[in-house]
Coordinates of C-alpha atoms in Angstrom, one line a residue:
M1 CA -21.2 6.4 -8.3
Q2 CA -22.4 2.9 -8.9
T3 CA -21.3 0.4 -11.5
E4 CA -21.9 -3.3 -12.1
L5 CA -18.8 -4.1 -10.0
S6 CA -19.8 -1.9 -7.1
K7 CA -23.3 -3.5 -7.1
Q8 CA -21.7 -7.0 -7.2
L9 CA -19.7 -6.1 -4.1
G10 CA -22.6 -4.4 -2.4
V11 CA -21.0 -1.0 -2.1
E12 CA -22.7 2.4 -2.7
H13 CA -19.8 4.1 -4.5
A14 CA -17.3 2.5 -6.9
V15 CA -14.4 3.9 -4.9
F16 CA -11.8 1.4 -3.7
G17 CA -9.5 2.8 -1.1
F18 CA -6.1 1.2 -0.5
T19 CA -4.5 2.1 2.9
P20 CA -2.1 0.7 5.4
F21 CA -4.3 2.0 8.2
P22 CA -7.2 -0.1 9.5
A23 CA -9.1 2.9 10.8
V24 CA -9.0 4.4 7.3
A25 CA -10.1 1.2 5.6
A26 CA -13.1 0.8 8.0
A27 CA -14.0 4.5 7.5
I28 CA -13.9 4.1 3.7
S29 CA -16.2 1.1 3.9
R30 CA -18.6 3.0 6.3
A31 CA -18.7 5.9 3.9
G32 CA -20.0 3.7 1.1
G33 CA -16.7 2.8 -0.6
F34 CA -14.6 -0.4 -0.4
G35 CA -11.7 -0.3 2.1
V36 CA -8.7 -2.4 1.2
L37 CA -6.0 -2.9 4.0
G38 CA -2.4 -3.1 2.8
A39 CA -0.8 -6.1 4.4
V40 CA 2.9 -5.8 3.4
R41 CA 4.0 -4.3 6.8
Y42 CA 2.5 -7.2 8.8
T43 CA 5.3 -9.7 9.5
A44 CA 3.6 -11.2 12.6
P45 CA 0.2 -13.0 12.0
D46 CA -1.1 -11.8 15.4
D47 CA -0.7 -8.2 14.3
L48 CA -2.7 -8.7 11.2
K49 CA -5.3 -10.6 13.1
R50 CA -5.6 -7.8 15.6
D51 CA -6.2 -5.2 12.9
L52 CA -8.7 -7.3 11.0
D53 CA -10.6 -7.8 14.2
W54 CA -10.6 -4.0 14.6
I55 CA -12.0 -3.6 11.0
E56 CA -14.6 -6.2 11.7
A57 CA -15.7 -4.3 14.8
H58 CA -15.8 -0.9 13.1
A59 CA -16.8 -1.4 9.4
E60 CA -20.5 -1.7 10.4
G61 CA -20.8 -4.9 8.4
R62 CA -19.7 -3.2 5.1
P63 CA -17.4 -5.2 2.8
Y64 CA -13.6 -4.8 2.7
G65 CA -10.6 -6.5 1.3
L66 CA -6.8 -7.1 1.7
D67 CA -3.9 -6.2 -0.5
V68 CA -0.7 -8.4 -0.4
V69 CA 2.6 -8.3 -2.2
M70 CA 3.1 -11.8 -3.5
P71 CA 5.3 -12.9 -6.4
T72 CA 3.8 -15.2 -9.0
K73 CA 7.0 -17.4 -8.8
K74 CA 8.9 -18.2 -5.6
V75 CA 12.5 -19.0 -4.9
E76 CA 12.8 -22.1 -2.7
G77 CA 15.0 -22.1 0.4
V78 CA 15.9 -18.4 0.5
T79 CA 15.7 -16.8 3.9
E80 CA 15.8 -13.1 4.9
A81 CA 19.3 -13.7 6.3
D82 CA 20.5 -15.1 3.0
V83 CA 19.3 -12.0 1.3
E84 CA 20.8 -9.7 3.9
A85 CA 24.2 -11.4 3.2
M86 CA 24.0 -10.3 -0.4
I87 CA 24.1 -6.5 0.4
P88 CA 27.5 -5.0 -0.4
E89 CA 29.4 -3.4 2.4
G90 CA 29.9 -0.2 0.3
H91 CA 26.1 0.3 0.3
R92 CA 25.9 -0.1 4.0
R93 CA 28.6 2.5 4.5
F94 CA 26.8 4.9 2.1
V95 CA 23.6 4.6 4.2
E96 CA 25.5 5.3 7.5
D97 CA 27.4 8.2 5.9
T98 CA 24.2 9.8 4.6
L99 CA 22.5 9.5 8.0
A100 CA 25.6 10.9 9.8
K101 CA 25.6 13.9 7.4
Y102 CA 22.1 14.9 8.6
G103 CA 22.8 14.0 12.2
V104 CA 20.2 11.1 12.4
P105 CA 20.5 9.4 15.8
D106 CA 20.7 5.7 16.3
L107 CA 17.6 3.8 17.4
P108 CA 17.5 3.3 21.2
E109 CA 19.3 0.1 22.4
G110 CA 17.0 -2.9 22.0
E111 CA 14.5 -1.1 19.6
A112 CA 14.2 -2.9 16.3
S113 CA 13.7 -1.1 13.1
G114 CA 10.0 -0.9 12.2
W115 CA 8.8 -1.6 8.7
R116 CA 10.9 -4.0 6.6
I117 CA 10.2 -5.1 3.1
T118 CA 9.5 -8.7 3.9
G119 CA 6.0 -9.0 2.6
W120 CA 7.5 -9.8 -0.8
M121 CA 8.6 -13.2 0.6
E122 CA 6.5 -16.1 -0.3
Q123 CA 6.2 -17.5 3.2
V124 CA 5.2 -14.1 4.7
A125 CA 2.5 -13.5 2.2
R126 CA 1.1 -17.0 2.6
T127 CA 1.0 -16.5 6.4
Q128 CA -1.0 -13.3 5.8
L129 CA -3.4 -15.1 3.6
D130 CA -3.9 -17.9 6.2
V131 CA -5.1 -15.2 8.6
A132 CA -7.1 -13.2 6.1
F133 CA -9.2 -16.1 4.9
E134 CA -10.5 -16.6 8.4
Y135 CA -12.3 -13.3 7.9
P136 CA -15.1 -12.4 5.5
I137 CA -13.0 -10.4 3.1
K138 CA -14.6 -9.8 -0.3
L139 CA -11.5 -9.0 -2.3
L140 CA -7.8 -10.0 -2.4
A141 CA -5.5 -7.7 -4.3
N142 CA -1.9 -8.3 -5.3
A143 CA 0.5 -5.5 -6.0
L144 CA 3.2 -7.7 -7.6
G145 CA 1.6 -9.3 -10.6
S146 CA -0.9 -12.2 -10.5
P147 CA -0.8 -14.3 -7.3
P148 CA 0.2 -18.0 -7.7
A149 CA -2.5 -20.1 -9.3
D150 CA -3.2 -22.0 -6.0
V151 CA -3.9 -18.7 -4.2
I152 CA -6.3 -17.6 -6.9
A153 CA -8.1 -21.0 -6.7
R154 CA -8.2 -20.8 -2.9
A155 CA -9.7 -17.3 -3.0
H156 CA -12.3 -18.3 -5.5
D157 CA -13.3 -21.4 -3.5
Q158 CA -14.1 -18.9 -0.6
G159 CA -16.0 -16.6 -2.9
V160 CA -13.3 -13.9 -2.8
L161 CA -12.6 -11.8 -5.9
V162 CA -9.0 -11.4 -6.9
A163 CA -7.5 -8.2 -8.3
A164 CA -4.0 -7.4 -9.6
L165 CA -2.3 -4.2 -10.5
A166 CA -1.0 -3.6 -14.0
G167 CA 1.0 -0.8 -15.5
S168 CA 0.6 -1.8 -19.1
A169 CA -1.9 -3.6 -21.4
R170 CA 0.6 -6.5 -21.7
H171 CA 0.6 -7.0 -18.0
A172 CA -3.1 -6.8 -17.8
R173 CA -3.6 -9.6 -20.4
K174 CA -1.3 -11.8 -18.3
H175 CA -3.6 -11.2 -15.3
K176 CA -6.6 -12.1 -17.4
D177 CA -5.0 -15.3 -18.6
A178 CA -4.1 -16.2 -14.9
G179 CA -7.8 -16.0 -13.9
I180 CA -7.8 -12.6 -12.2
D181 CA -11.3 -11.1 -11.7
I182 CA -10.4 -7.4 -11.6
V183 CA -7.5 -5.5 -13.1
V184 CA -6.3 -2.3 -11.5
A185 CA -4.8 -0.1 -14.3
Q186 CA -2.2 1.9 -12.3
G187 CA -0.9 5.0 -14.2
Y188 CA 2.4 6.7 -14.0
E189 CA 1.0 9.4 -11.6
A190 CA 0.3 6.9 -8.8
G191 CA 2.2 6.6 -5.6
G192 CA 4.3 3.6 -4.8
H193 CA 5.4 1.1 -7.5
T194 CA 4.2 2.3 -10.8
G195 CA 5.0 2.1 -14.5
E196 CA 5.6 4.7 -17.2
I197 CA 2.2 5.1 -18.9
A198 CA -0.1 7.8 -17.7
S199 CA -3.7 7.0 -16.6
M200 CA -5.4 8.8 -19.5
V201 CA -3.6 6.5 -21.9
L202 CA -3.4 3.4 -19.8
T203 CA -7.0 3.0 -18.6
P204 CA -8.7 2.7 -22.0
E205 CA -5.9 0.4 -23.2
V206 CA -6.4 -1.9 -20.3
V207 CA -10.2 -1.8 -20.6
D208 CA -9.9 -2.9 -24.2
A209 CA -7.2 -5.5 -23.5
V210 CA -9.1 -7.5 -20.8
A211 CA -12.8 -7.0 -21.7
P212 CA -15.2 -8.0 -20.3
L213 CA -13.2 -8.1 -17.0
P214 CA -13.9 -5.0 -14.9
V215 CA -11.0 -2.5 -14.6
L216 CA -10.3 0.0 -11.8
A217 CA -8.4 3.2 -12.7
A218 CA -5.6 4.3 -10.4
G219 CA -3.1 7.1 -10.5
G220 CA -3.7 10.8 -10.3
I221 CA -7.3 10.5 -9.2
G222 CA -8.5 12.6 -6.2
S223 CA -11.6 14.5 -7.2
G224 CA -15.1 13.8 -8.4
P225 CA -14.4 15.0 -12.0
Q226 CA -11.5 12.6 -12.2
V227 CA -13.7 9.8 -11.0
A228 CA -16.1 10.7 -13.8
A229 CA -13.3 10.8 -16.3
A230 CA -12.1 7.3 -15.2
L231 CA -15.6 5.9 -15.7
A232 CA -16.0 7.6 -19.0
L233 CA -12.8 5.8 -20.1
G234 CA -14.4 2.5 -19.4
A235 CA -13.3 1.8 -15.8
Q236 CA -15.9 0.3 -13.4
G237 CA -14.4 2.1 -10.5
V238 CA -11.3 3.9 -9.1
W239 CA -8.5 2.7 -6.8
L240 CA -7.3 5.5 -4.6
G241 CA -4.4 5.3 -2.2
S242 CA -2.5 8.6 -1.7
L243 CA -5.6 10.6 -1.0
W244 CA -6.2 9.0 2.4
L245 CA -2.7 9.8 3.8
T246 CA -3.8 13.2 5.1
T247 CA -7.2 12.1 6.4
T248 CA -7.8 12.5 10.2
E249 CA -8.2 8.7 10.5
A250 CA -4.7 8.1 9.1
D251 CA -2.0 7.3 11.6
L252 CA 1.3 8.5 10.2
H253 CA 2.8 9.1 13.7
S254 CA 4.6 12.1 12.2
P255 CA 3.3 15.7 12.3
A256 CA 6.3 16.7 10.3
L257 CA 5.5 14.3 7.5
T258 CA 1.9 15.4 7.5
R259 CA 3.0 19.0 7.1
K260 CA 5.3 18.0 4.2
L261 CA 2.4 16.3 2.4
L262 CA 0.0 19.2 2.9
A263 CA 2.6 21.6 1.6
A264 CA 3.7 19.5 -1.4
G265 CA 2.7 20.3 -5.0
S266 CA 2.0 17.8 -7.7
G267 CA 5.6 18.3 -9.0
D268 CA 7.2 17.4 -5.6
T269 CA 7.3 13.7 -6.2
V270 CA 9.8 11.5 -8.0
R271 CA 9.9 7.9 -9.2
S272 CA 12.9 6.5 -7.3
R273 CA 14.3 3.1 -6.5
A274 CA 15.6 4.4 -3.2
L275 CA 12.9 2.7 -1.0
T276 CA 12.5 -0.8 -2.4
G277 CA 14.8 -1.2 -5.5
K278 CA 11.9 -0.9 -7.9
P279 CA 10.7 2.5 -9.2
A280 CA 8.2 3.9 -6.7
R281 CA 6.7 7.3 -6.7
Q282 CA 7.3 9.2 -3.5
L283 CA 8.0 12.6 -2.0
R284 CA 11.2 14.0 -3.4
T285 CA 13.6 14.5 -0.5
E286 CA 17.4 14.8 0.1
W287 CA 17.3 11.1 0.8
T288 CA 15.9 10.3 -2.7
D289 CA 18.4 12.8 -4.2
A290 CA 21.3 11.1 -2.5
W291 CA 20.4 7.8 -4.2
E292 CA 20.4 9.5 -7.6
D293 CA 23.8 11.1 -7.0
R294 CA 26.3 9.9 -9.6
D295 CA 29.0 9.8 -6.9
G296 CA 26.9 7.3 -4.8
P297 CA 26.6 3.6 -5.3
G298 CA 23.0 3.7 -6.6
P299 CA 20.1 1.6 -5.4
L300 CA 20.3 -2.2 -5.2
P301 CA 17.6 -4.4 -6.9
M302 CA 14.5 -5.5 -5.0
P303 CA 14.5 -6.9 -2.3
L304 CA 18.0 -5.9 -1.3
Q305 CA 17.4 -2.2 -1.3
G306 CA 14.4 -2.5 1.0
L307 CA 16.3 -4.6 3.5
L308 CA 19.3 -2.2 3.3
V309 CA 17.3 1.0 4.1
A310 CA 14.8 -0.5 6.6
E311 CA 16.6 0.7 9.7
A312 CA 17.5 4.0 8.1
V313 CA 13.9 4.8 7.2
S314 CA 12.9 3.9 10.8
R315 CA 15.5 6.3 12.2
I316 CA 14.5 9.1 9.8
Q317 CA 10.8 8.6 10.7
K318 CA 11.3 8.3 14.5
Y319 CA 13.3 11.5 14.7
E320 CA 11.4 13.3 12.0
V321 CA 14.5 14.4 10.1
E322 CA 12.7 16.7 7.7
P323 CA 15.2 16.9 4.9
L324 CA 15.2 13.1 4.5
L325 CA 11.6 12.5 5.6
G326 CA 9.3 11.1 2.9
T327 CA 6.7 8.5 2.0
P328 CA 5.3 6.9 -1.1
V329 CA 2.7 9.3 -2.6
G330 CA 1.3 10.1 -6.0
Q331 CA 1.1 13.3 -7.9
I332 CA -2.3 13.9 -6.5
V333 CA -0.5 15.2 -3.4
G334 CA -1.0 18.6 -4.9
R335 CA -4.7 18.4 -4.0
M336 CA -4.0 17.1 -0.5
N337 CA -3.7 20.5 1.2
S338 CA -6.0 20.1 4.2
E339 CA -6.7 17.4 6.8
R340 CA -10.2 16.0 6.4
S341 CA -12.1 13.0 7.5
V342 CA -12.7 10.1 5.2
R343 CA -16.4 11.1 5.2
A344 CA -15.5 14.6 4.1
V345 CA -13.4 13.3 1.3
F346 CA -16.3 11.1 0.1
D347 CA -18.7 14.1 0.3
D348 CA -16.3 16.0 -1.9
L349 CA -15.9 13.1 -4.4
T350 CA -19.6 12.5 -4.8
R351 CA -20.4 16.2 -5.1
G352 CA -17.7 16.8 -7.7
F353 CA -18.8 13.7 -9.6
E354 CA -22.4 14.9 -9.8
E355 CA -21.3 18.3 -11.0
A356 CA -19.0 16.8 -13.7
V357 CA -21.7 14.5 -15.0
D358 CA -24.2 17.4 -15.1
R359 CA -21.6 19.5 -17.0
V360 CA -21.1 16.7 -19.6
N361 CA -24.8 16.2 -20.0
R362 CA -25.3 19.9 -20.7
I363 CA -22.6 19.8 -23.3
A364 CA -24.3 16.8 -24.9
G365 CA -27.6 18.6 -24.8
R366 CA -29.1 16.1 -22.2
S367 CA -29.6 18.4 -19.3
G368 CA -32.4 17.3 -17.0
Q369 CA -32.7 13.8 -18.6

C-alpha cells in the first residue's frame, strides 16, 4: 500500500494511525504504517516528553508524528480560570443532577479530574510543540484548522511536514493557501470532531480542490477494501483513528468501555456537542441523550462545555458507570468486534487491500498483469 507520500516519509504502507496511546503509535510505525500521537491530553510538558521518549525507544527507528489542537487565531490574556468563570451555574447543576441520577460517586478527596480540554489553548499547544520539536518527528498534524503561520514555518525549518484536517473542500483550500503540506479529508463517519459530508463525496472533492497536495482520507475506513477505495478516489493514504481503540496495545483503563465498543454497531454513534461543545461523533449513551433533552440546558460552546464536563467524565470513567460511559469513536465501530494486536490489524488491512485490487483488476480484465 505505497504511494508517493508514503515513500517520501519512508513508510511501507500509506496508513496513518492517530492515537492517544504511545504504545499504539509505536506499534503502528513498527508495523509499517505511520503512528501519530495525539497531544491534546498533555497539559504537563514532562508527561509528553516521557511518552515521546517511550516512542523513541520502541518505534525501532521508524518515523512517527504528533497531532495537536491549535487555533489559527489566539485570544490574548485569557486564562483557563477566566473561561471557567463564564460557565453558567444552571449548567453546573444539570451536570451534578445527571450524575446523581445515576449514582456516580465523587472523586476521592485530593484526586483531580483527569483529562481536561485545555489543549485548545494557545499556550498549552505551543508548550507541546516546544517539546515535540526536540524529537525527530516527521509530521505535525493540527485538528483545529491550519496552525498559525509561524508554527508552519518553524516546522518546515526543521524538515517536518504539516497536515491539517478538513471537513469540506472550502476548508481544504484555506489549508492549501496557508502553506499546509497534507490535507486530511475527514468525512462525516469519523470519530471525534467532524463535519457533515460523507467520505465518498468529500475525498474526491478535496483531492480536486488542493491538487497537487497529497490528501489522506479519513472517516469510515477500517478494512483493506476501504483503503483501496480511498486510494481509488485520489487519496495518497488513509488516516485511521477509531480502529486502534480495541487493539491490545490500547490503554483505555476500562474493561467496561472496551466491552461497549466491541458490542456496538455502526448505528450506535451520534454526533453530539456533549463532550467539547463542537459536534463530535461518539458512542451514543444516556449521557449524550441527556444533553439533547429539550428540558435540559443544552451544551455550551467550545471550550466551555469541555471544561464543564471534565470532572464528570473523569468520574464516569473511573467508576465505569456503563449507561453514561462513552468515548469518541467513528461509525467503523461496527467492525471493531474483537481485540487484536496492531500487527494483526495491519495484516488484515494489507490482505484485504490485495484482494480488493485483484478483484478490480479482474473486473477491468487485467488479471495477472
